[in-house]
């Protein structure tokens, strides 16, 4: 048996704020929500079924700490570079903090690339495509962009 990723669970400081971001800005569907004090959570799906893709747990006491062991970043794949740009527009309208200005390549000469930004708690996120970013700049000549933001 080969393991594969099931869903990703993120600790958040404010479930309502994070749910609004992931549902309203990124378009995830709310599958289930726990509203009991001290046990708040949300299961989010991609709209294609009942399987959660992302789970938000209101358990964090502070913002994401990139200097600690654990999650480096969470990457999503879009179906086209145009769709990545649509997400960029929606994220900018929501006032999201970006790591780079616009679409960037994963490395110099790569056809893959995307946008790199932060959620309301500072968790690093990426939306990319495997092809279509051929003309985008690369922030780091030979190092993977997704590793250093």
PDB file of C-alpha atoms in Angstrom:
ATOM      1  CA  UNK A   1       0.000   0.000   0.000  1.00  0.00           C
ATOM      2  CA  UNK A   2       1.264   3.470  -0.858  1.00  0.00           C
ATOM      3  CA  UNK A   3       0.416   6.337   1.449  1.00  0.00           C
ATOM      4  CA  UNK A   4      -0.991   9.556   0.044  1.00  0.00           C
ATOM      5  CA  UNK A   5      -2.100  12.781   1.626  1.00  0.00           C
ATOM      6  CA  UNK A   6      -5.607  12.636   3.048  1.00  0.00           C
ATOM      7  CA  UNK A   7      -6.352  16.102   4.369  1.00  0.00           C
ATOM      8  CA  UNK A   8      -4.311  18.861   5.941  1.00  0.00           C
ATOM      9  CA  UNK A   9      -5.178  20.174   9.392  1.00  0.00           C
ATOM     10  CA  UNK A  10      -4.240  23.721  10.355  1.00  0.00           C
ATOM     11  CA  UNK A  11      -4.374  25.238  13.817  1.00  0.00           C
ATOM     12  CA  UNK A  12      -5.912  28.714  13.647  1.00  0.00           C
ATOM     13  CA  UNK A  13      -6.405  31.482  16.180  1.00  0.00           C
ATOM     14  CA  UNK A  14      -9.865  32.609  15.001  1.00  0.00           C
ATOM     15  CA  UNK A  15     -12.013  30.022  13.236  1.00  0.00           C
ATOM     16  CA  UNK A  16     -14.543  32.549  11.930  1.00  0.00           C
ATOM     17  CA  UNK A  17     -11.822  34.672  10.308  1.00  0.00           C
ATOM     18  CA  UNK A  18      -9.991  31.661   8.830  1.00  0.00           C
ATOM     19  CA  UNK A  19     -13.210  30.047   7.624  1.00  0.00           C
ATOM     20  CA  UNK A  20     -14.156  33.261   5.824  1.00  0.00           C
ATOM     21  CA  UNK A  21     -10.729  33.323   4.153  1.00  0.00           C
ATOM     22  CA  UNK A  22     -10.621  29.689   3.005  1.00  0.00           C
ATOM     23  CA  UNK A  23     -14.321  29.523   2.064  1.00  0.00           C
ATOM     24  CA  UNK A  24     -15.051  32.999   0.685  1.00  0.00           C
ATOM     25  CA  UNK A  25     -11.684  33.947  -0.849  1.00  0.00           C
ATOM     26  CA  UNK A  26     -10.221  30.572  -1.877  1.00  0.00           C
ATOM     27  CA  UNK A  27     -13.554  28.865  -2.594  1.00  0.00           C
ATOM     28  CA  UNK A  28     -13.455  25.788  -0.350  1.00  0.00           C
ATOM     29  CA  UNK A  29     -16.821  24.274   0.562  1.00  0.00           C
ATOM     30  CA  UNK A  30     -17.809  23.932   4.224  1.00  0.00           C
ATOM     31  CA  UNK A  31     -18.544  20.240   4.853  1.00  0.00           C
ATOM     32  CA  UNK A  32     -18.988  20.258   8.631  1.00  0.00           C
ATOM     33  CA  UNK A  33     -18.397  22.590  11.541  1.00  0.00           C
ATOM     34  CA  UNK A  34     -17.996  22.108  15.278  1.00  0.00           C
ATOM     35  CA  UNK A  35     -19.306  25.047  17.292  1.00  0.00           C
ATOM     36  CA  UNK A  36     -18.890  23.794  20.857  1.00  0.00           C
ATOM     37  CA  UNK A  37     -16.794  26.145  23.015  1.00  0.00           C
ATOM     38  CA  UNK A  38     -13.245  24.841  23.246  1.00  0.00           C
ATOM     39  CA  UNK A  39     -13.841  22.410  20.362  1.00  0.00           C
ATOM     40  CA  UNK A  40     -14.384  24.605  17.305  1.00  0.00           C
ATOM     41  CA  UNK A  41     -13.384  23.233  13.900  1.00  0.00           C
ATOM     42  CA  UNK A  42     -14.340  23.279  10.230  1.00  0.00           C
ATOM     43  CA  UNK A  43     -13.970  20.535   7.612  1.00  0.00           C
ATOM     44  CA  UNK A  44     -13.488  22.014   4.140  1.00  0.00           C
ATOM     45  CA  UNK A  45     -13.756  20.258   0.780  1.00  0.00           C
ATOM     46  CA  UNK A  46     -13.055  21.105  -2.817  1.00  0.00           C
ATOM     47  CA  UNK A  47     -16.692  20.827  -3.867  1.00  0.00           C
ATOM     48  CA  UNK A  48     -16.084  17.493  -5.581  1.00  0.00           C
ATOM     49  CA  UNK A  49     -17.215  15.230  -2.771  1.00  0.00           C
ATOM     50  CA  UNK A  50     -17.644  14.727   0.937  1.00  0.00           C
ATOM     51  CA  UNK A  51     -13.969  14.077   1.686  1.00  0.00           C
ATOM     52  CA  UNK A  52     -12.268  16.905   3.604  1.00  0.00           C
ATOM     53  CA  UNK A  53      -9.261  18.511   1.943  1.00  0.00           C
ATOM     54  CA  UNK A  54      -8.500  20.943   4.731  1.00  0.00           C
ATOM     55  CA  UNK A  55      -9.478  21.039   8.390  1.00  0.00           C
ATOM     56  CA  UNK A  56      -9.262  24.173  10.523  1.00  0.00           C
ATOM     57  CA  UNK A  57      -8.876  23.710  14.275  1.00  0.00           C
ATOM     58  CA  UNK A  58      -9.284  26.710  16.573  1.00  0.00           C
ATOM     59  CA  UNK A  59      -6.456  25.705  18.907  1.00  0.00           C
ATOM     60  CA  UNK A  60      -3.594  28.117  18.192  1.00  0.00           C
ATOM     61  CA  UNK A  61      -2.654  30.744  20.740  1.00  0.00           C
ATOM     62  CA  UNK A  62      -0.523  32.794  18.346  1.00  0.00           C
ATOM     63  CA  UNK A  63       0.361  33.315  14.700  1.00  0.00           C
ATOM     64  CA  UNK A  64       2.223  30.813  12.526  1.00  0.00           C
ATOM     65  CA  UNK A  65       5.911  30.542  13.453  1.00  0.00           C
ATOM     66  CA  UNK A  66       8.036  29.764  10.407  1.00  0.00           C
ATOM     67  CA  UNK A  67      11.064  29.196  12.641  1.00  0.00           C
ATOM     68  CA  UNK A  68       9.603  26.122  14.339  1.00  0.00           C
ATOM     69  CA  UNK A  69       9.552  22.564  13.077  1.00  0.00           C
ATOM     70  CA  UNK A  70       6.338  21.521  11.348  1.00  0.00           C
ATOM     71  CA  UNK A  71       4.441  22.750   8.336  1.00  0.00           C
ATOM     72  CA  UNK A  72       6.621  24.696   5.886  1.00  0.00           C
ATOM     73  CA  UNK A  73       3.848  25.752   3.518  1.00  0.00           C
ATOM     74  CA  UNK A  74       0.620  24.453   2.054  1.00  0.00           C
ATOM     75  CA  UNK A  75       0.469  24.241  -1.753  1.00  0.00           C
ATOM     76  CA  UNK A  76      -2.612  24.091  -3.953  1.00  0.00           C
ATOM     77  CA  UNK A  77      -2.630  23.366  -7.689  1.00  0.00           C
ATOM     78  CA  UNK A  78      -4.834  25.285 -10.110  1.00  0.00           C
ATOM     79  CA  UNK A  79      -5.881  24.117 -13.563  1.00  0.00           C
ATOM     80  CA  UNK A  80      -4.406  27.091 -15.478  1.00  0.00           C
ATOM     81  CA  UNK A  81      -2.206  30.158 -15.096  1.00  0.00           C
ATOM     82  CA  UNK A  82      -5.305  32.275 -15.784  1.00  0.00           C
ATOM     83  CA  UNK A  83      -6.994  30.683 -12.771  1.00  0.00           C
ATOM     84  CA  UNK A  84      -3.917  31.462 -10.644  1.00  0.00           C
ATOM     85  CA  UNK A  85      -4.241  35.100 -11.711  1.00  0.00           C
ATOM     86  CA  UNK A  86      -7.948  35.070 -10.782  1.00  0.00           C
ATOM     87  CA  UNK A  87      -6.997  33.869  -7.303  1.00  0.00           C
ATOM     88  CA  UNK A  88      -4.350  36.586  -7.138  1.00  0.00           C
ATOM     89  CA  UNK A  89      -6.966  39.245  -7.928  1.00  0.00           C
ATOM     90  CA  UNK A  90      -9.361  37.905  -5.274  1.00  0.00           C
ATOM     91  CA  UNK A  91      -6.589  37.655  -2.683  1.00  0.00           C
ATOM     92  CA  UNK A  92      -5.390  41.209  -3.367  1.00  0.00           C
ATOM     93  CA  UNK A  93      -8.972  42.476  -3.019  1.00  0.00           C
ATOM     94  CA  UNK A  94      -9.081  40.746   0.373  1.00  0.00           C
ATOM     95  CA  UNK A  95      -5.890  42.530   1.462  1.00  0.00           C
ATOM     96  CA  UNK A  96      -3.762  39.377   1.667  1.00  0.00           C
ATOM     97  CA  UNK A  97      -0.005  39.632   2.291  1.00  0.00           C
ATOM     98  CA  UNK A  98       2.023  38.330  -0.696  1.00  0.00           C
ATOM     99  CA  UNK A  99       5.602  37.064  -0.537  1.00  0.00           C
ATOM    100  CA  UNK A 100       6.301  38.080  -4.172  1.00  0.00           C
ATOM    101  CA  UNK A 101       4.719  40.511  -6.589  1.00  0.00           C
ATOM    102  CA  UNK A 102       2.453  38.479  -8.860  1.00  0.00           C
ATOM    103  CA  UNK A 103       3.095  35.139 -10.529  1.00  0.00           C
ATOM    104  CA  UNK A 104       6.672  33.889 -10.206  1.00  0.00           C
ATOM    105  CA  UNK A 105       8.443  30.813 -11.578  1.00  0.00           C
ATOM    106  CA  UNK A 106       9.412  27.974  -9.261  1.00  0.00           C
ATOM    107  CA  UNK A 107      13.019  28.522 -10.347  1.00  0.00           C
ATOM    108  CA  UNK A 108      14.920  30.154 -13.172  1.00  0.00           C
ATOM    109  CA  UNK A 109      13.845  28.680 -16.540  1.00  0.00           C
ATOM    110  CA  UNK A 110      10.937  26.682 -15.070  1.00  0.00           C
ATOM    111  CA  UNK A 111       7.547  26.499 -16.743  1.00  0.00           C
ATOM    112  CA  UNK A 112       5.882  25.879 -13.370  1.00  0.00           C
ATOM    113  CA  UNK A 113       5.099  28.653 -10.939  1.00  0.00           C
ATOM    114  CA  UNK A 114       2.410  30.545  -9.121  1.00  0.00           C
ATOM    115  CA  UNK A 115       1.620  32.932  -6.295  1.00  0.00           C
ATOM    116  CA  UNK A 116       2.929  32.821  -2.740  1.00  0.00           C
ATOM    117  CA  UNK A 117       1.024  34.447   0.114  1.00  0.00           C
ATOM    118  CA  UNK A 118      -0.074  34.124   3.752  1.00  0.00           C
ATOM    119  CA  UNK A 119      -3.381  33.239   5.384  1.00  0.00           C
ATOM    120  CA  UNK A 120      -4.845  35.310   8.277  1.00  0.00           C
ATOM    121  CA  UNK A 121      -2.568  33.552  10.803  1.00  0.00           C
ATOM    122  CA  UNK A 122       0.544  33.924   8.647  1.00  0.00           C
ATOM    123  CA  UNK A 123       0.625  30.322   7.350  1.00  0.00           C
ATOM    124  CA  UNK A 124       2.515  30.259   4.053  1.00  0.00           C
ATOM    125  CA  UNK A 125       0.376  29.245   1.057  1.00  0.00           C
ATOM    126  CA  UNK A 126       1.030  28.643  -2.624  1.00  0.00           C
ATOM    127  CA  UNK A 127      -1.273  28.306  -5.640  1.00  0.00           C
ATOM    128  CA  UNK A 128       0.626  27.081  -8.670  1.00  0.00           C
ATOM    129  CA  UNK A 129       0.448  25.319 -12.022  1.00  0.00           C
ATOM    130  CA  UNK A 130       2.879  22.839 -13.608  1.00  0.00           C
ATOM    131  CA  UNK A 131       2.969  24.816 -16.890  1.00  0.00           C
ATOM    132  CA  UNK A 132       2.224  28.374 -17.963  1.00  0.00           C
ATOM    133  CA  UNK A 133       4.700  30.416 -15.909  1.00  0.00           C
ATOM    134  CA  UNK A 134       7.504  30.259 -18.498  1.00  0.00           C
ATOM    135  CA  UNK A 135       7.786  34.046 -18.756  1.00  0.00           C
ATOM    136  CA  UNK A 136       7.465  34.768 -15.035  1.00  0.00           C
ATOM    137  CA  UNK A 137      10.471  36.004 -13.073  1.00  0.00           C
ATOM    138  CA  UNK A 138      12.216  33.704 -10.591  1.00  0.00           C
ATOM    139  CA  UNK A 139      12.895  35.281  -7.178  1.00  0.00           C
ATOM    140  CA  UNK A 140      15.825  32.914  -6.568  1.00  0.00           C
ATOM    141  CA  UNK A 141      18.066  31.857  -9.456  1.00  0.00           C
ATOM    142  CA  UNK A 142      18.511  28.153  -8.733  1.00  0.00           C
ATOM    143  CA  UNK A 143      16.742  27.577  -5.410  1.00  0.00           C
ATOM    144  CA  UNK A 144      13.062  26.561  -5.428  1.00  0.00           C
ATOM    145  CA  UNK A 145      10.843  29.573  -4.851  1.00  0.00           C
ATOM    146  CA  UNK A 146       8.467  27.535  -2.696  1.00  0.00           C
ATOM    147  CA  UNK A 147      11.287  26.719  -0.269  1.00  0.00           C
ATOM    148  CA  UNK A 148      12.243  30.288   0.555  1.00  0.00           C
ATOM    149  CA  UNK A 149       9.349  32.603   1.263  1.00  0.00           C
TER     150      UNK A 149
END
